[in-house]
XYZ file of C-alpha atoms in Angstrom:
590
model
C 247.934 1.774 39.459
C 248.822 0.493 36.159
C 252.101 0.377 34.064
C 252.893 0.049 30.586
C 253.482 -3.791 29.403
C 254.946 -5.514 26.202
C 252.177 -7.268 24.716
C 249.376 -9.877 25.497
C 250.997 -12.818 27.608
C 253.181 -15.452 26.159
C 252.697 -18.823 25.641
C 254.177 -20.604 28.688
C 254.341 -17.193 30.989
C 250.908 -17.143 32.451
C 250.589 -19.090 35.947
C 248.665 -17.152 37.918
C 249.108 -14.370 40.176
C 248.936 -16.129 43.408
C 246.027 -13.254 44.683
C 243.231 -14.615 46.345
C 240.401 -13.240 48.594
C 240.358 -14.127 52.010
C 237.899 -16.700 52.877
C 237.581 -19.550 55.035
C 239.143 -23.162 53.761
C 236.828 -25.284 52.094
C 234.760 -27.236 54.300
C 233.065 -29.524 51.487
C 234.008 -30.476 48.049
C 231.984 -32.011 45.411
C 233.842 -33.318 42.205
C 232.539 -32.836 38.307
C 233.781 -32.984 34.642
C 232.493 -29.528 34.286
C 231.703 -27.070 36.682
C 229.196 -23.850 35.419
C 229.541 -20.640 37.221
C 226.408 -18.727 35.812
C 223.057 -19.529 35.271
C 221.706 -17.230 31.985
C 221.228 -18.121 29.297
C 225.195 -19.251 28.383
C 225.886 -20.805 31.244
C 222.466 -22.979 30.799
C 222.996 -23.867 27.372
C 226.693 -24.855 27.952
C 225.509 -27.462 31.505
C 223.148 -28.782 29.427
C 224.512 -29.558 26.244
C 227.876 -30.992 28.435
C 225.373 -33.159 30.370
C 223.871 -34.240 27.264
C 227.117 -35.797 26.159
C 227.599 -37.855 29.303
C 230.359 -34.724 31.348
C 229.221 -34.760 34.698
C 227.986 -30.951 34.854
C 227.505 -29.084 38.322
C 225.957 -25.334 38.148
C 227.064 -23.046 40.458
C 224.552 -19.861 40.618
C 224.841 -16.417 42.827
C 221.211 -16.598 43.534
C 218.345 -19.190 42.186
C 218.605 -20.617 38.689
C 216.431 -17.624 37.601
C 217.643 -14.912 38.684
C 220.816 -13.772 36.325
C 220.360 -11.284 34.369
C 218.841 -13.067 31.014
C 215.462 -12.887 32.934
C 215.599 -9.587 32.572
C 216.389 -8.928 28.876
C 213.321 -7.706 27.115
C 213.557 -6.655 23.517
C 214.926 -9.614 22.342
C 217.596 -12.096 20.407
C 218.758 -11.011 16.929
C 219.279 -13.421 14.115
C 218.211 -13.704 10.351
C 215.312 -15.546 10.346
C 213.013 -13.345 8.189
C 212.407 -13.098 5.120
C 215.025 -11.392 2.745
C 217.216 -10.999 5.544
C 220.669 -12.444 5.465
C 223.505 -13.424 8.310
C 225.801 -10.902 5.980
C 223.319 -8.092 6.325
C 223.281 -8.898 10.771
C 227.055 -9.179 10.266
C 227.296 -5.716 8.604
C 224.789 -4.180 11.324
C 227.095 -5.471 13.499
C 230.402 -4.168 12.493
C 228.989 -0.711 12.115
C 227.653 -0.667 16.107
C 231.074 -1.999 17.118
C 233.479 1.207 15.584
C 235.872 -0.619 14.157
C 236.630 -2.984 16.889
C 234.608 -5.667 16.275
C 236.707 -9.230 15.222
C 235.134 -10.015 11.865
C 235.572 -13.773 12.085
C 233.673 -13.717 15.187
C 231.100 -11.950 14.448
C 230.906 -14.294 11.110
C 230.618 -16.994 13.736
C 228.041 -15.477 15.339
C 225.282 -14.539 12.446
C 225.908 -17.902 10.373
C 225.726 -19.820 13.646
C 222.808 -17.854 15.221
C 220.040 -19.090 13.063
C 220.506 -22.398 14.270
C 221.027 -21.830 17.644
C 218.154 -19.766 17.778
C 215.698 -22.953 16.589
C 217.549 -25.317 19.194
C 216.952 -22.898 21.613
C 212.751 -23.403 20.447
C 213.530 -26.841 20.592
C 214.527 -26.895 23.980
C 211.501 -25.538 25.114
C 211.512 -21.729 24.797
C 208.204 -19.952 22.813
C 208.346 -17.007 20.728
C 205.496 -14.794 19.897
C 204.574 -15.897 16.293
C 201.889 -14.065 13.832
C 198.446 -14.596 14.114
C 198.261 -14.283 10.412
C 201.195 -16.645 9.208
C 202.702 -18.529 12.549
C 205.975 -17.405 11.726
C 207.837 -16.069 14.783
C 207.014 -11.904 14.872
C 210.352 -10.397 14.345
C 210.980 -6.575 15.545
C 213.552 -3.974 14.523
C 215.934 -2.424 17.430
C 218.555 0.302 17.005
C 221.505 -0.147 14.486
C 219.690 -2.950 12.432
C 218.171 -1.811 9.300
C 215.915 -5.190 9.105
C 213.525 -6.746 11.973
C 215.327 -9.707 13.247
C 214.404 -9.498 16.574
C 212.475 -12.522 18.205
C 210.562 -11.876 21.210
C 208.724 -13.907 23.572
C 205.573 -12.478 26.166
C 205.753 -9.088 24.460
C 208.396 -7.596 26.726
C 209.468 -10.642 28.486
C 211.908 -12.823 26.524
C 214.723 -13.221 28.674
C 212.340 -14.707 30.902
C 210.257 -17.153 28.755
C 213.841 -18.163 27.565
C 215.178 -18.155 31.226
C 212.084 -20.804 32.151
C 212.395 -22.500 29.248
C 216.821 -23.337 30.116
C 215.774 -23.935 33.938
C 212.812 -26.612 33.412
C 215.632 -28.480 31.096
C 218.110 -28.380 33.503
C 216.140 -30.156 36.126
C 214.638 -32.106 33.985
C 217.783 -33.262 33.119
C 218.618 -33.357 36.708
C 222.242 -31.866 36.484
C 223.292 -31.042 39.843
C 223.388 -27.379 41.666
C 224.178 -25.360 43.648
C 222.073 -22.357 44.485
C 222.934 -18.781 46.205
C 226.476 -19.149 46.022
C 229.255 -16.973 45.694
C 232.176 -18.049 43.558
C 235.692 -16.777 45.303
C 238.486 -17.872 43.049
C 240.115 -20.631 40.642
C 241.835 -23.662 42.270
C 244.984 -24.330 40.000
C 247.159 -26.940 39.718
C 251.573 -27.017 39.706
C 251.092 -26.419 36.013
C 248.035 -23.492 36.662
C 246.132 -25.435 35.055
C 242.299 -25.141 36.113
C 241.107 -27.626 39.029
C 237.684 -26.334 39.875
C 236.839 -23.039 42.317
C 235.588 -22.340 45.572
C 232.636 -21.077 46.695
C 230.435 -19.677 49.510
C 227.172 -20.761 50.092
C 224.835 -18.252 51.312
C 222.005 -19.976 53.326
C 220.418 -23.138 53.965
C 221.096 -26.033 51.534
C 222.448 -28.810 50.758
C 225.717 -26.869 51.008
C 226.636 -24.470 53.687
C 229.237 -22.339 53.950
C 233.149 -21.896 51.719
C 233.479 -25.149 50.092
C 234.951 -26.374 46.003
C 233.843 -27.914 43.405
C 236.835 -29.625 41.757
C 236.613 -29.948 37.853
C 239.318 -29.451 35.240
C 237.028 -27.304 33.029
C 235.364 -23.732 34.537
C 232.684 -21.884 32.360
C 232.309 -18.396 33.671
C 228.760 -17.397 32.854
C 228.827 -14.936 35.624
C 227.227 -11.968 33.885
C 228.133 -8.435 33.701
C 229.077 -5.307 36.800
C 226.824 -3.292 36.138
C 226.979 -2.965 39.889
C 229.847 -0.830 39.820
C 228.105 2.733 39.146
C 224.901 3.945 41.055
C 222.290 3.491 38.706
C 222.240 0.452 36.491
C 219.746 -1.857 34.480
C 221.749 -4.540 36.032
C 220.545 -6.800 39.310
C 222.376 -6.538 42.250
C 224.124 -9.978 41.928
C 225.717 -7.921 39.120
C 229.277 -7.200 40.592
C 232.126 -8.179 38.280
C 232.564 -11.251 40.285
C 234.359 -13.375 37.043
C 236.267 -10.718 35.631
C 237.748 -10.177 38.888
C 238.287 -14.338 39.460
C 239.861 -14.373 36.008
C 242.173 -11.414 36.569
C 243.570 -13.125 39.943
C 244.009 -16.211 38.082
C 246.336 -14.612 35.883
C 243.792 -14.266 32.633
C 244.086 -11.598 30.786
C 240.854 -8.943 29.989
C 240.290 -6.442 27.072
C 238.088 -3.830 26.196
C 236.326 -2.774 29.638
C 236.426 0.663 28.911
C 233.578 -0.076 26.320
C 230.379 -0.102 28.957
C 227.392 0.935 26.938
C 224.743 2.779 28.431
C 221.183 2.138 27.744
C 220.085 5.317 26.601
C 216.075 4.747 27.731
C 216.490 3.884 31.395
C 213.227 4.992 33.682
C 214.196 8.236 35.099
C 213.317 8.193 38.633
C 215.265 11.133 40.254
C 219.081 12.193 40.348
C 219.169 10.418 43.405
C 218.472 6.988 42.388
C 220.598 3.762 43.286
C 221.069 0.428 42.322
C 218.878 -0.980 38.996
C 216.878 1.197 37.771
C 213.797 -0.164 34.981
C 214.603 -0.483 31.330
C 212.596 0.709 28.796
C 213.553 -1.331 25.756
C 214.837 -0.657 22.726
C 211.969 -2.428 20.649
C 209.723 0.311 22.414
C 211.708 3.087 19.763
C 211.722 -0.084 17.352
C 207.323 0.044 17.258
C 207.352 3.945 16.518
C 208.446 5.636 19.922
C 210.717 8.695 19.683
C 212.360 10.960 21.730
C 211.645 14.344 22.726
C 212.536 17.463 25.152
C 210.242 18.852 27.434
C 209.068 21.236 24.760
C 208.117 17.748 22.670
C 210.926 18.483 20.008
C 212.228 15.324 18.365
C 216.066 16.125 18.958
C 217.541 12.611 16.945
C 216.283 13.717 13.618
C 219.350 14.513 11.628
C 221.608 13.503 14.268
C 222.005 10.093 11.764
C 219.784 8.176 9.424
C 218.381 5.843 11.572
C 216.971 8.954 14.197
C 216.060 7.142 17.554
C 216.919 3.921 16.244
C 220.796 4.403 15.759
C 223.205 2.302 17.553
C 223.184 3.253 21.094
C 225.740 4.646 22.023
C 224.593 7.430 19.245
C 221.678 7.975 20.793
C 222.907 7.881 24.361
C 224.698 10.757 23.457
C 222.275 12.387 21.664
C 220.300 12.295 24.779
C 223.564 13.436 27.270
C 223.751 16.623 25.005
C 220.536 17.903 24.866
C 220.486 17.437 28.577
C 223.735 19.166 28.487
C 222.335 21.957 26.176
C 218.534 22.395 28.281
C 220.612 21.984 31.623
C 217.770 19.172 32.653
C 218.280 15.579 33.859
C 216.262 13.560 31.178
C 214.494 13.687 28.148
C 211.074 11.990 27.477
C 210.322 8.717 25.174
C 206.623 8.911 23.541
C 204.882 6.462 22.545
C 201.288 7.304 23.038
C 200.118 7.300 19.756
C 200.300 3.043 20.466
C 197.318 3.422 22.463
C 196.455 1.368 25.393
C 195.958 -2.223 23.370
C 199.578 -1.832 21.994
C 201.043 -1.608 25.387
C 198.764 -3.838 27.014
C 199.663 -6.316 24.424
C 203.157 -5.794 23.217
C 204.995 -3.909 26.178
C 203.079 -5.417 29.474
C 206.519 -5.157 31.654
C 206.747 -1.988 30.703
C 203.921 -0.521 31.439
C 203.144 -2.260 34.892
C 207.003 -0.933 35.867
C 206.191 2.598 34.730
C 202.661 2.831 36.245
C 204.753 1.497 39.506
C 206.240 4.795 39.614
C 203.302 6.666 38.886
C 203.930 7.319 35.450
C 201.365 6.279 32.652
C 202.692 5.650 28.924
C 199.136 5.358 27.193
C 199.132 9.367 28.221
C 201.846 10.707 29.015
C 205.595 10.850 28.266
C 208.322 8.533 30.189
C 210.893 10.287 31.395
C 214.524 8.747 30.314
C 218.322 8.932 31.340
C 221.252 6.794 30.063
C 222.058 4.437 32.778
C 224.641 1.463 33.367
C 223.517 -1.337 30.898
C 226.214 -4.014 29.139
C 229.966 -5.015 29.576
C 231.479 -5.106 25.974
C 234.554 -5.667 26.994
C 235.586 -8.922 29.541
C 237.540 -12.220 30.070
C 239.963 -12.389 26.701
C 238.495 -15.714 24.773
C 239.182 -17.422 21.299
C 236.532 -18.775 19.370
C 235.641 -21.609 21.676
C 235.332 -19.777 24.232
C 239.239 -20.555 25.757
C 241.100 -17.939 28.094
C 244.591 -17.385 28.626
C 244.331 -20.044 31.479
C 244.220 -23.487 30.493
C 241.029 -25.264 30.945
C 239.318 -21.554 32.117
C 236.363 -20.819 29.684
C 233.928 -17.882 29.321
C 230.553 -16.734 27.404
C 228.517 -14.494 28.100
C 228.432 -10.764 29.663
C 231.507 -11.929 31.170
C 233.810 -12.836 28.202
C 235.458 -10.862 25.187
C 235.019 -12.725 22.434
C 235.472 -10.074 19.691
C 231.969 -9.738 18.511
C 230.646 -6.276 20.434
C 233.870 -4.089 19.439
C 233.445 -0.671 20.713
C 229.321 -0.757 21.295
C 227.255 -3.993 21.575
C 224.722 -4.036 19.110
C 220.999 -4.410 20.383
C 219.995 -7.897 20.780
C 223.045 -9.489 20.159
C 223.866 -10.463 23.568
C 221.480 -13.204 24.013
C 222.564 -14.956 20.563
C 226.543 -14.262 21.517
C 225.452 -16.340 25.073
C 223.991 -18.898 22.980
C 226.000 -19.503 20.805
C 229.547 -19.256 22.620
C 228.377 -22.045 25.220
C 227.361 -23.832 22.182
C 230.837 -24.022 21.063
C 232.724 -24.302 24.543
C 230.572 -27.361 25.186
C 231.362 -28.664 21.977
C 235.603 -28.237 23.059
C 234.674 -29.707 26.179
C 233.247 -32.973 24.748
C 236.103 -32.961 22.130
C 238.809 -33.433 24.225
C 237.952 -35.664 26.938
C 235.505 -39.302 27.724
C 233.308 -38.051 30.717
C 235.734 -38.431 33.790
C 238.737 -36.971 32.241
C 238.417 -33.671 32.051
C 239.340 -31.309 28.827
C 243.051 -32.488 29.114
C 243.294 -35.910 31.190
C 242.813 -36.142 34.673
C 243.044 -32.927 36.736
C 246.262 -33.308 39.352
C 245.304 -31.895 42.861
C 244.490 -28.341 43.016
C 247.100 -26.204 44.724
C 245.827 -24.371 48.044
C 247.302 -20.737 47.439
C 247.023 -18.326 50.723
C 244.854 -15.646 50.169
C 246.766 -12.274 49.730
C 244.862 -9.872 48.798
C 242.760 -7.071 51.064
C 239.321 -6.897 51.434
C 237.144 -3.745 51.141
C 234.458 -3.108 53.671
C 231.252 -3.517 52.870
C 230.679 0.354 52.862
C 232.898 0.624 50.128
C 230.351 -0.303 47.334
C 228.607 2.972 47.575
C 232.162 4.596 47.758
C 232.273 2.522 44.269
C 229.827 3.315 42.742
C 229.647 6.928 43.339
C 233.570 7.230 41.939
C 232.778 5.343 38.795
C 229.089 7.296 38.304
C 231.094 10.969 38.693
C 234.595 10.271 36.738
C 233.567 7.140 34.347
C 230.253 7.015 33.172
C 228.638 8.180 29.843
C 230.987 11.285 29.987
C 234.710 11.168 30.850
C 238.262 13.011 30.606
C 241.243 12.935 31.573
C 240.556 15.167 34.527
C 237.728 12.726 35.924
C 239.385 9.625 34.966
C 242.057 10.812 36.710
C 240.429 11.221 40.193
C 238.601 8.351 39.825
C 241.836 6.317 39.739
C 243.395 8.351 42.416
C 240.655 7.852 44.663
C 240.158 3.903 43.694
C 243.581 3.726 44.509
C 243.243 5.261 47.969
C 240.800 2.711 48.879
C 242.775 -0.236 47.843
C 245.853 1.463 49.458
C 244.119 1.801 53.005
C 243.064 -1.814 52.769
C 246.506 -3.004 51.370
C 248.207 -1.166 54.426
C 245.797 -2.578 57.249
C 246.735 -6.073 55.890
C 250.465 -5.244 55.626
C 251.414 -3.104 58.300
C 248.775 -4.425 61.070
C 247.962 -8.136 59.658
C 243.766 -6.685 59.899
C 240.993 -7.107 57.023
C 237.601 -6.788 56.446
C 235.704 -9.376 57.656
C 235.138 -12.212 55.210
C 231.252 -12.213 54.071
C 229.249 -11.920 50.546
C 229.470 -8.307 50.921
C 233.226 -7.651 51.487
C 233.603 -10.096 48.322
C 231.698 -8.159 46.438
C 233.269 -4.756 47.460
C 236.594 -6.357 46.819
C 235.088 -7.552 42.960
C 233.716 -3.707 42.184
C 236.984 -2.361 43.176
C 239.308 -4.768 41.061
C 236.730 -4.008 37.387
C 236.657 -0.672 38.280
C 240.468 0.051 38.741
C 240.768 -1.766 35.499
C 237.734 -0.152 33.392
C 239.554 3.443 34.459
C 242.931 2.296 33.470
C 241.689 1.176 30.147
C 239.779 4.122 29.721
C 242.802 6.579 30.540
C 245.218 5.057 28.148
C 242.145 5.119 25.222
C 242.596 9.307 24.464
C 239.537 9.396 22.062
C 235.762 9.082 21.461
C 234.915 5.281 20.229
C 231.575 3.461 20.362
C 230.716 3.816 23.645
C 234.010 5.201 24.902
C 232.885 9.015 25.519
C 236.078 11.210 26.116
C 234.826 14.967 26.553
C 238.921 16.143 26.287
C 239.029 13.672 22.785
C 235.815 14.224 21.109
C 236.614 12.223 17.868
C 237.442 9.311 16.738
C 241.388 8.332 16.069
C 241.770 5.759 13.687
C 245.710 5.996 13.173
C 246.364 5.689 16.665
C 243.234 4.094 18.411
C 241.764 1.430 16.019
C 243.537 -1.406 18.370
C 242.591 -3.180 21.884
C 243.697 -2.592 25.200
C 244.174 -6.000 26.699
C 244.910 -5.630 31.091
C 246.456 -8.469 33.417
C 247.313 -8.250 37.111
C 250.945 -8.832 38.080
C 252.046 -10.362 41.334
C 255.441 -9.878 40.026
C 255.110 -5.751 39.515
C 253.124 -5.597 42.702
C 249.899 -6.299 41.552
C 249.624 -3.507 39.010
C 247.803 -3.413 36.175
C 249.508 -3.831 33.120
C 247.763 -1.803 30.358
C 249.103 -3.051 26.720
C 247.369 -1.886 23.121
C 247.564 -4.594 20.887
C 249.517 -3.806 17.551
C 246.403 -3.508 14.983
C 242.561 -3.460 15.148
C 242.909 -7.507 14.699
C 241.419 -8.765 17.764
C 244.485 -10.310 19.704
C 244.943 -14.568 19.263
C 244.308 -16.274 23.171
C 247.878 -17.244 23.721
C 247.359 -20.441 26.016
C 250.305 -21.352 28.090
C 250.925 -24.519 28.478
C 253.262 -27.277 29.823
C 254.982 -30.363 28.159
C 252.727 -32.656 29.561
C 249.352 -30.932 28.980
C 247.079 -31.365 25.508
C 247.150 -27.955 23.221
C 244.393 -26.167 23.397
């Protein structure tokens, strides 16, 4: 459920909402400056730049090192570094992708920062393709940017050349890890202040089993939930796990109702689950277009850019003509590249498609919108800070302000980048190695877990809610179910716990189930109270845009105190709402 509420959280109010998930007491510890929960590209480049400067960094990962989801980004990063193109012209791009709900100064931030980033990145180890004809690195266009900005690496295969690049620096570095692990929740202290988190180890390691990692500064890097409808571009360790953390540690979260579908996903039959193959943007950005099955090119005159508007534009672009032909996908062509051009620019692509029988160099791909990027997330400043002291986040994960309404393409490996660039930087501001952001960390508080889990089983349940009353088209009628039916499963595992003292069994899978549920209860809250069509925010019942009313953020926290609702508040104006820290007398200000 979720109620009305009075505004963002106060200064001094926020101390967590004593929720937990269920889990075993911590049978090992180990004890850092900094603990990193993510292992993409933000949560790489913020362990290693802490380590750098002496903060005794651990990295705590779902699955190996390299298997987040930057290893899967293809088209690109974005940032002016050709020629005649400017950090005002990306910021501009930008804005217009994000409907009026981007935060300018962040997005400032982002393209005058980028640049730099971008070469420290090469620095560190990470090749981009470069011309054969100058050496400069080859830059592409992708839709919503009127120049090419976008560096690529391996054709197809940037996030994983930078993915290598981050995980060869980090052992050579040799900051301590901590593979296939689950994080649970936030340890807090009197103050709910941050103390570290616990974990669950899944496997053989070093590590075995629920255990903590005690720190007084967190960096959620987790990623996105992409997890949380059927068919996604997202991996499976994709499930909402730091939004959910964040929300049970009394942070607040704004903007989920802003999920952007990719609109060229691999079509591979209306029953298809779990990630599906992407079939990049920078693919449209060489020459591809779009057509029906009669080969008309339906974008034209839809908006200037044709196939390479912003996404959600084309998304739905593709939705209606589907709509209008009663089919289930259109078709991307591109074989006018020949097979040298795909062999050469697109080789993921092509070795996916061919996978699944389908050949590119002579035929069309079939394409459907799927499940793609997170706008919205954890609320942050511009360091990076949540509403919980000492609680950072970058990445997929956070809200920083710079994606508004519809993540432009690209941007999400430079926002990664450069937002762990600047938490790290906060981190080695305000403490000596040992310390801590704020002094010494007092002794985490243990907090009984209180929450219910959801069976396993209930992921599918999830997923196939969210897919039929929140995906690329909603309204008030499917919203509605949706939440009535979330609701019924959190209500049937609430009442087991309450009335009988039963839950689900504690396990990676019940965790999980219990993550999807929370992000999706609050993505279908948000996207209730939002009565119009923004970025990509599809209401079929509010098919325009409202300025007067809707140019403003929805910012969600869980209450312990209004059993456990949801607590829905629009901020005032489109001015993306200041990170109110609370904090006590004997803490430093963050």
């Amino acid at each position: 459920m979720s109620t009305p509420g009075r505004g963002p959280a106060k200064a001094g109010t926020t101390t967590g909402t004593g929720i937990r998930l269920h889990a075993q007491a911590p049978g090992w510890a180990v004890d850092a400056d900094v603990v990193v929960v993510g292992s993409g590209v933000a949560g790489l480049t913020a362990a290693l730049r802490c380590a750098a400067a002496g903060r005794r960094t651990v990295v705590v990962t779902k699955a190996r090192l390299d298997d987040g989801s930057t290893r899967w980004a293809q088209g690109g990063i974005a940032a002016a570094l050709g020629d005649g193109d400017t950090p005002e012209q990306h910021l501009e791009d930008t804005l217009v992708a994000g409907a009026g709900l981007c935060d300018e100064a962040a997005v400032r931030l982002l393209v005058t920062e980028g640049p730099g980033a971008v070469r420290r990145l090469i620095e560190a180890g990470a090749v981009f393709d470069t011309s054969a004809e100058t050496g400069e690195i080859e830059l592409t266009r992708e839709g919503g940017h009127h120049r090419r900005r976008i560096a690529h690496a391996g054709g197809d295969a940037t996030g994983a050349e930078i993915s290598r690049a981050l995980v060869e620096a980090v052992h050579a570095a040799g900051i301590e890890t901590v593979e296939n692990a689950l994080v649970l929740d936030l340890l807090q202290d009197e103050r709910g202040r941050t103390a570290g988190v616990t974990l669950h180890v899944m496997g053989e390691g070093q590590h075995d089993g629920v255990g903590a990692v005690r720190a007084p500064a967190v960096i959620l890097a987790t990623g996105g939930m992409g997890q949380v409808f059927s068919a996604t571009t997202n991996p499976s360790v994709s499930t909402g796990d730091g939004v959910a953390l964040a929300l049970r540690a009394g942070a607040e979260v704004s903007d989920l109702e802003f999920v952007q579908f990719h609109p060229t996903v691999l079509f591979l039959g209306p029953d298809a689950e779990g990630q599906q193959p992407l079939v990049s943007e920078a693919v449209r950005g060489e020459g591809a277009y779009l057509v029906d099955a009669d080969g008309v090119r339906f974008m034209t005159g839809q908006h200037e850019l044709a196939e390479l508007a912003p996404r959600d534009i084309v998304a739905k672009g593709i939705m209606r003509r589907m709509q209008e032909q009663g089919t289930q996908h259109m078709y991307l062509d591109a074989r006018h590249f020949g097979a040298h051009m795909w062999e050469h620019r697109f080789p993921t692509i092509l070795a996916a498609c061919r996978s699944h029988g389908i050949d590119p160099v002579t035929e069309p791909i079939p394409v459907a919108p799927a499940a793609h990027y997170a706008s919205g997330g954890v609320r942050t400043d511009l360091h990076g800070r949540t509403t919980v002291p000492g609680l950072y986040a970058c990445g997929e994960v956070a809200c920083t302000g710079v994606h508004g309404a519809n993540r432009l393409a690209s941007n999400s490996l430079l926002e990664g980048l450069v937002f762990a660039e600047r938490i790290a930087d906060d981190i080695i501001a305000r403490a000596v190695p040992g310390t801590g952001p704020a002094g010494p960390a007092a002794p985490a508080l243990p907090v009984p877990a209180t929450g219910p889990l959801q069976p396993a089983e209930a992921r599918y349940e999830i997923q196939r809610i969210m897919t039929d009353g929140a995906g690329v088209l909603r309204s008030a009628a499917s919203l509605r179910r949706a939440a009535a039916a979330l609701e019924a499963l959190y209500a049937t595992a609430a009442g087991e716990l309450e009335t009988r003292g039963k839950t689900a069994v504690p396990g990676t899978e019940t965790w999980e189930a219990t993550n999807l549920l929370c992000v999706a209860r609050v993505l279908v809250a948000a996207a209730q109270e939002r009565a119009e069509t923004r970025g990509c925010h599809w209401r079929e019942d509010h098919p325009d845009r409202d300025d007067a009313v809707w140019r403003r953020h929805l910012v969600v926290r869980l209450s312990e105190a209004e059993r456990r609702a949801l607590v829905v508040t629009p901020t005032e104006s489109a001015d993306f709402p200041s990170v109110q820290i609370p904090l006590s007398n004997d803490s430093l200000e963050q």
